[in-house]
Every structure is written in C-alpha cells, then in structure tokens.
CSV table of C-alpha atoms and ligand atoms in Angstrom, one decimal:
chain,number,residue,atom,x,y,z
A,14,UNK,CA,20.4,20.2,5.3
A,15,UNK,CA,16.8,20.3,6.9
A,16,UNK,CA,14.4,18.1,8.2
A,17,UNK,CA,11.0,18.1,7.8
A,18,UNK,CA,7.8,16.5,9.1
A,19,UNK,CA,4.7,15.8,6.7
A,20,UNK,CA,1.8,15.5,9.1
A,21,UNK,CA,-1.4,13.6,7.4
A,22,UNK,CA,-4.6,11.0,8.3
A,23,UNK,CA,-3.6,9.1,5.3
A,24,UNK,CA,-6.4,6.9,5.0
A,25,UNK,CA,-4.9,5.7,2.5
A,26,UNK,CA,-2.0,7.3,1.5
A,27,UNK,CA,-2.8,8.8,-2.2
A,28,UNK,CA,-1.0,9.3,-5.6
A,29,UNK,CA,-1.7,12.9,-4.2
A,30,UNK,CA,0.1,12.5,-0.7
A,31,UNK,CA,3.3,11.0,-2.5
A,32,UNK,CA,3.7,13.8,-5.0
A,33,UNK,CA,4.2,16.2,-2.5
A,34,UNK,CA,5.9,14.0,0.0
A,35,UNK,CA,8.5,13.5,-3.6
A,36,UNK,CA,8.2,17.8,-4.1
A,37,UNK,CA,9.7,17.9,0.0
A,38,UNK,CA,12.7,15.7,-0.6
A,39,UNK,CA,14.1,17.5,-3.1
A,40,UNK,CA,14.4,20.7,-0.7
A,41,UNK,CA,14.9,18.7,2.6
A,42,UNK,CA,17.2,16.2,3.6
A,43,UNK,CA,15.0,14.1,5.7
A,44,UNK,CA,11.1,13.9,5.5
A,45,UNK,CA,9.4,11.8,8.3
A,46,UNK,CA,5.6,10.9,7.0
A,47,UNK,CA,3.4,11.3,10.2
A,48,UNK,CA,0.8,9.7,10.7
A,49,UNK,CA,-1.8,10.7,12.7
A,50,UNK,CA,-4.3,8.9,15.4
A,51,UNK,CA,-6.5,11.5,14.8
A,52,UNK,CA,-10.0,9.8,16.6
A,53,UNK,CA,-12.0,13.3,14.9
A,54,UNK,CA,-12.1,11.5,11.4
A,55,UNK,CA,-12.6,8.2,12.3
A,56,UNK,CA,-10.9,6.0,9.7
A,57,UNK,CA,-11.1,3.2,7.6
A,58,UNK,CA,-7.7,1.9,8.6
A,59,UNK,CA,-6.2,1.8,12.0
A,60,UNK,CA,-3.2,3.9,12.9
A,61,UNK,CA,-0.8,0.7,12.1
A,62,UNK,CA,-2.6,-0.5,9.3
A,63,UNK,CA,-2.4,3.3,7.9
A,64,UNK,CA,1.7,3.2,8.9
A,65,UNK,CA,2.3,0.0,7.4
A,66,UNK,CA,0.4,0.6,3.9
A,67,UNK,CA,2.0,4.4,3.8
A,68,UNK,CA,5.6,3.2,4.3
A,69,UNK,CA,4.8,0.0,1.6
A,70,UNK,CA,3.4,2.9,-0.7
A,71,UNK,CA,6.3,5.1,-0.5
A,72,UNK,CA,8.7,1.9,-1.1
A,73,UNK,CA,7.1,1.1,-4.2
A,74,UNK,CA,7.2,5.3,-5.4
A,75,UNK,CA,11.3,4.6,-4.9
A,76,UNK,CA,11.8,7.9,-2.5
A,77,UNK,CA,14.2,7.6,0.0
A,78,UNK,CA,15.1,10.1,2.5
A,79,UNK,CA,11.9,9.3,4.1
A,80,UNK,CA,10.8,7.7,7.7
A,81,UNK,CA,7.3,6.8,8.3
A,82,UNK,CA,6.3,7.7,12.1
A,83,UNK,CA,3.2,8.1,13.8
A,84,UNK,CA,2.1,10.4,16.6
A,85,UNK,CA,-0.9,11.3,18.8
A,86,UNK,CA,-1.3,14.7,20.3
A,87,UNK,CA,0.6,18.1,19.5
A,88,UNK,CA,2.0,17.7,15.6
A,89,UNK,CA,5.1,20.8,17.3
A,90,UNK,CA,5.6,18.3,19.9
A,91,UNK,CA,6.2,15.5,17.9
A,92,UNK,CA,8.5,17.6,15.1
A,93,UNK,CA,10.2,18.9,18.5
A,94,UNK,CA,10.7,14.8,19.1
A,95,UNK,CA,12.4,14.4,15.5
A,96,UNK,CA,14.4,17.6,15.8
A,97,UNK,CA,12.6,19.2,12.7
A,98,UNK,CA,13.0,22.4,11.2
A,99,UNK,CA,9.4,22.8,9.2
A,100,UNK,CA,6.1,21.5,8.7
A,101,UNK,CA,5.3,20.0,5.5
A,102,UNK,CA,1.7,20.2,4.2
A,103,UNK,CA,-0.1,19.8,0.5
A,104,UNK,CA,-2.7,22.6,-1.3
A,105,UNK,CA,-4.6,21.3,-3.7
A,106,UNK,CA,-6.8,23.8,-4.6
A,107,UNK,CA,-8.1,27.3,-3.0
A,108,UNK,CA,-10.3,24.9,-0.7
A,109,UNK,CA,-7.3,23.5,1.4
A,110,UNK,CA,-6.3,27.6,2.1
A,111,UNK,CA,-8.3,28.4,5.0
A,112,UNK,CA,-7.7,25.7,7.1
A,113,UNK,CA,-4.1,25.1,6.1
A,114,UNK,CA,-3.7,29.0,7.1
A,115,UNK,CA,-5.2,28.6,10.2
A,116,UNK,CA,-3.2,25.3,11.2
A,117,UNK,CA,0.1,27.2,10.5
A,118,UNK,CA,-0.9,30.1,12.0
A,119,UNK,CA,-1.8,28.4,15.0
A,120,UNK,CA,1.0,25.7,15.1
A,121,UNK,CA,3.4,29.1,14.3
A,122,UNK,CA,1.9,30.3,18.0
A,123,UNK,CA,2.5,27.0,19.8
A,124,UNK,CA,6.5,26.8,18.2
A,125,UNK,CA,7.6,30.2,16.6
A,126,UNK,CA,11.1,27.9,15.5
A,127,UNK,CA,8.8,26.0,13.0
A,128,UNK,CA,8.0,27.1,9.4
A,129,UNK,CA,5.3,25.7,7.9
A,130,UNK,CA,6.0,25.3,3.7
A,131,UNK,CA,3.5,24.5,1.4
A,132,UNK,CA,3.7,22.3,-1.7
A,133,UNK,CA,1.5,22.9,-4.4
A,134,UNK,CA,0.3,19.3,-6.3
A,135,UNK,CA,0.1,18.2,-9.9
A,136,UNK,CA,-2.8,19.6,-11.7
A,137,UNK,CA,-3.5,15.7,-12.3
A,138,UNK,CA,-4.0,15.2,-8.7
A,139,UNK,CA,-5.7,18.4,-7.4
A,140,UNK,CA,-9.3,16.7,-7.1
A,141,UNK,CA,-7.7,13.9,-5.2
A,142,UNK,CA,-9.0,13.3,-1.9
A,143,UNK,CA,-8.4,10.2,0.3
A,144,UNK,CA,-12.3,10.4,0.8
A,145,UNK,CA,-13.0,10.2,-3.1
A,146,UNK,CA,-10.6,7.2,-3.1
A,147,UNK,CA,-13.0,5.0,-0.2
A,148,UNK,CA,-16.0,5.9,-1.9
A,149,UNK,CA,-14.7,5.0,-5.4
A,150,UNK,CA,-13.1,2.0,-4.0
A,151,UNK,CA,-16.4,0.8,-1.4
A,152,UNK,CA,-18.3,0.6,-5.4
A,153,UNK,CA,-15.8,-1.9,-6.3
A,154,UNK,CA,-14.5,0.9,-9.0
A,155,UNK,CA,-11.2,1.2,-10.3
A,156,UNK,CA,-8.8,3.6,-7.8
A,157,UNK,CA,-5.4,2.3,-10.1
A,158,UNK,CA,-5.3,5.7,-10.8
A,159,UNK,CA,-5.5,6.8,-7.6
A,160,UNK,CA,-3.3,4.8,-5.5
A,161,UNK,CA,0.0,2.7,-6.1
A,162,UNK,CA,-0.8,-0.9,-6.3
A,163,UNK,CA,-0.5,-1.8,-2.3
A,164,UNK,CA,-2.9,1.0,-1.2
A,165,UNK,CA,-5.4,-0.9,-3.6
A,166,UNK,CA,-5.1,-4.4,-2.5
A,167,UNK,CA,-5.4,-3.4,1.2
A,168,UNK,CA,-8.3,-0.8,0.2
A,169,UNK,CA,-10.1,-4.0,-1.2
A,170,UNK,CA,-9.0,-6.3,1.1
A,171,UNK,CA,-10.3,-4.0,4.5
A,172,UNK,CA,-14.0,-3.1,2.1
A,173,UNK,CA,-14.5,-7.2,2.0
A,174,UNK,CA,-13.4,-7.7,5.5
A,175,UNK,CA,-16.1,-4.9,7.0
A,176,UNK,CA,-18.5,-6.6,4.2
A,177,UNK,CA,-18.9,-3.4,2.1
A,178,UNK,CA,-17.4,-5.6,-0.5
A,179,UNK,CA,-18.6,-8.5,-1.6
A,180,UNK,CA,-15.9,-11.6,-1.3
B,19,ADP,P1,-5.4,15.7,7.2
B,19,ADP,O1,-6.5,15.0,7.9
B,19,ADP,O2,-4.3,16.2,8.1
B,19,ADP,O3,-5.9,16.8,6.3
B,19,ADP,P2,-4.8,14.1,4.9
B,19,ADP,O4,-4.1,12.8,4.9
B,19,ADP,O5,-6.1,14.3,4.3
B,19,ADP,O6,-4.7,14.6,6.4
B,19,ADP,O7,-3.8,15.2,4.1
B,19,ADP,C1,-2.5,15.4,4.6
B,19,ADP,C2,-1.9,16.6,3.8
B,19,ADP,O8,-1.8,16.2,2.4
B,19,ADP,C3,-2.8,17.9,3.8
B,19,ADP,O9,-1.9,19.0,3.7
B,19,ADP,C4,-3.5,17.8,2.5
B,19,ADP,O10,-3.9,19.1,2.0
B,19,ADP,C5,-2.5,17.1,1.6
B,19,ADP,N1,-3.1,16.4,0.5
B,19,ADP,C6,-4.1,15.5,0.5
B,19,ADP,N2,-4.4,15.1,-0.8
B,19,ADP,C7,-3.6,15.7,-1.6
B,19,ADP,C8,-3.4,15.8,-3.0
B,19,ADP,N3,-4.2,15.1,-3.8
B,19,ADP,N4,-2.5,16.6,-3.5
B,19,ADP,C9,-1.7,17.4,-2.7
B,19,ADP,N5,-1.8,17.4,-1.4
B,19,ADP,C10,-2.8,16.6,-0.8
C-alpha cells in the first residue's frame, strides 16, 4: 500500500491537523507528519519543540501508521528521502484553494511521480487555524476545544516563558 507525506508548520499541531492526518491513514499505509523549518512564518515553537509536541499529540489521538519527521528545503525532496508516493495536504474552506492549487501544481512540476491528494476537514474544524489557536491561547482563553491536552499545556507553558502569560 502507499505512503504518504503530510507537509505542515504545525505551530501547534491542531484538532484540525489530526483529523486529516486520521482521514490519510485510512487510504495510505504509512503517513510521515513533516514538519517544516519554514523561517517565512516565524513560529511560536522551534522546529523540535513543534516535532516533539506533534508526535505527543498524535500519541494521545491513538493513530498509528504515522512517523513524525522534519525537513528543511524542497517538501519533493524530502518525500523523494521517504520513498513516498503522494503529498498529503488539508482544505478547510474555499480560502485554502488557491494556494494549495498552486503548491501542487508547482510541486507536480518539480516531481511529475508525486500526487498531491486533498482531504477535506470536519465541518467542526473548518475555521480552525493554528493562528486562531496562539491568539486565543496568548488571552489565557480556553483552546480545550482546539487542541488535545499536550498541545495546551506546552501552548501555556511557552506564552508564560516569553511573558505573554502571566506566571
Ligand atoms: P502550512 O504553513 O504548510 O500551511 P499548516 O500547519 O498551517 O502549514 O497546515 C498544514 C496543512 O494542514 C495545510 O494543508 C492546511 O490547509 C491544513 N490544515 C490546517 N488547519 C486545518 C484544519 N483545521 N482542518 C483541515 N486542514 C487543516
């Protein structure tokens, strides 16, 4: 069976993310979570903060089948690393469209032997946004709904670190 590669920032890792990273493993055999350096967005968390709380987040979901990795770079080189047949990525709403398109269209350019496959979310999680989630969170408001119980407890723990939270 295939092997896929879910590409993301996942800063943090959402309710959102592990929906579709649950939708993938039911068509592939093996999904390997990617995490990004991405310097463009700077994030809240470092690369292995964001590696270590994504793996502990998709633990406590209960998928296996999955192998949290991280990358820098060309996303086709590193699927090319992990011997992948497709590139996994999330639409929440019409919003996500025109860059997704143009990603895939592009990455389709770079490696032709690459499909990129979409997953649509839950209706329940198509205003979710790793964004919403640190803004929520940096007001010391509830994200339980958000983000499994480990994403939350490093979320507070990082906002009282950098003092956005009070201790
Ligand atoms: P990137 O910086 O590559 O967009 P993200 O971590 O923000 O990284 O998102 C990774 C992937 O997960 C993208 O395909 C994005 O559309 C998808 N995604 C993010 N949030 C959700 C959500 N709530 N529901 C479904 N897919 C989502």
């Amino acid at each position: 069976m295939a092997v896929a590669i879910y590409p993301g920032t996942f800063d943090p890792i959402t309710f959102g993310h592990i929906d579709i990273a649950r939708r993938a493993r039911r068509l592939f055999a093996k999904l390997y979570v990617a995490v990004v350096a991405n310097p463009h967005k700077q994030p809240l968390f470092t690369l292995d903060e964001r590696v270590e709380i994504t793996t502990a987040a998709l633990v406590e979901a209960g998928i296996n089948g999955i192998e949290v990795i991280s990358y820098d770079g060309l996303l086709v080189n590193c699927a090319r690393e992990h011997d992948a047949d497709a590139i996994v990525r999330g639409l929440r709403a019409n919003s996500d469209f025109e860059y997704e398109f143009q990603m895939a269209l592009t990455n389709r350019e770079l490696a032709p032997e690459f499909e990129s496959v979409f997953f649509m979310t839950a209706g329940k999680y198509s205003f979710l946004a790793s964004s919403m989630v640190k803004e929520v969170a940096s007001y010391g408001g509830d994200v339980s709904t958000f983000v499994p119980n480990t994403v939350q407890a490093a979320l507070t723990e990082k906002l009282r670190a950098s003092g956005r939270l009070p201790s």
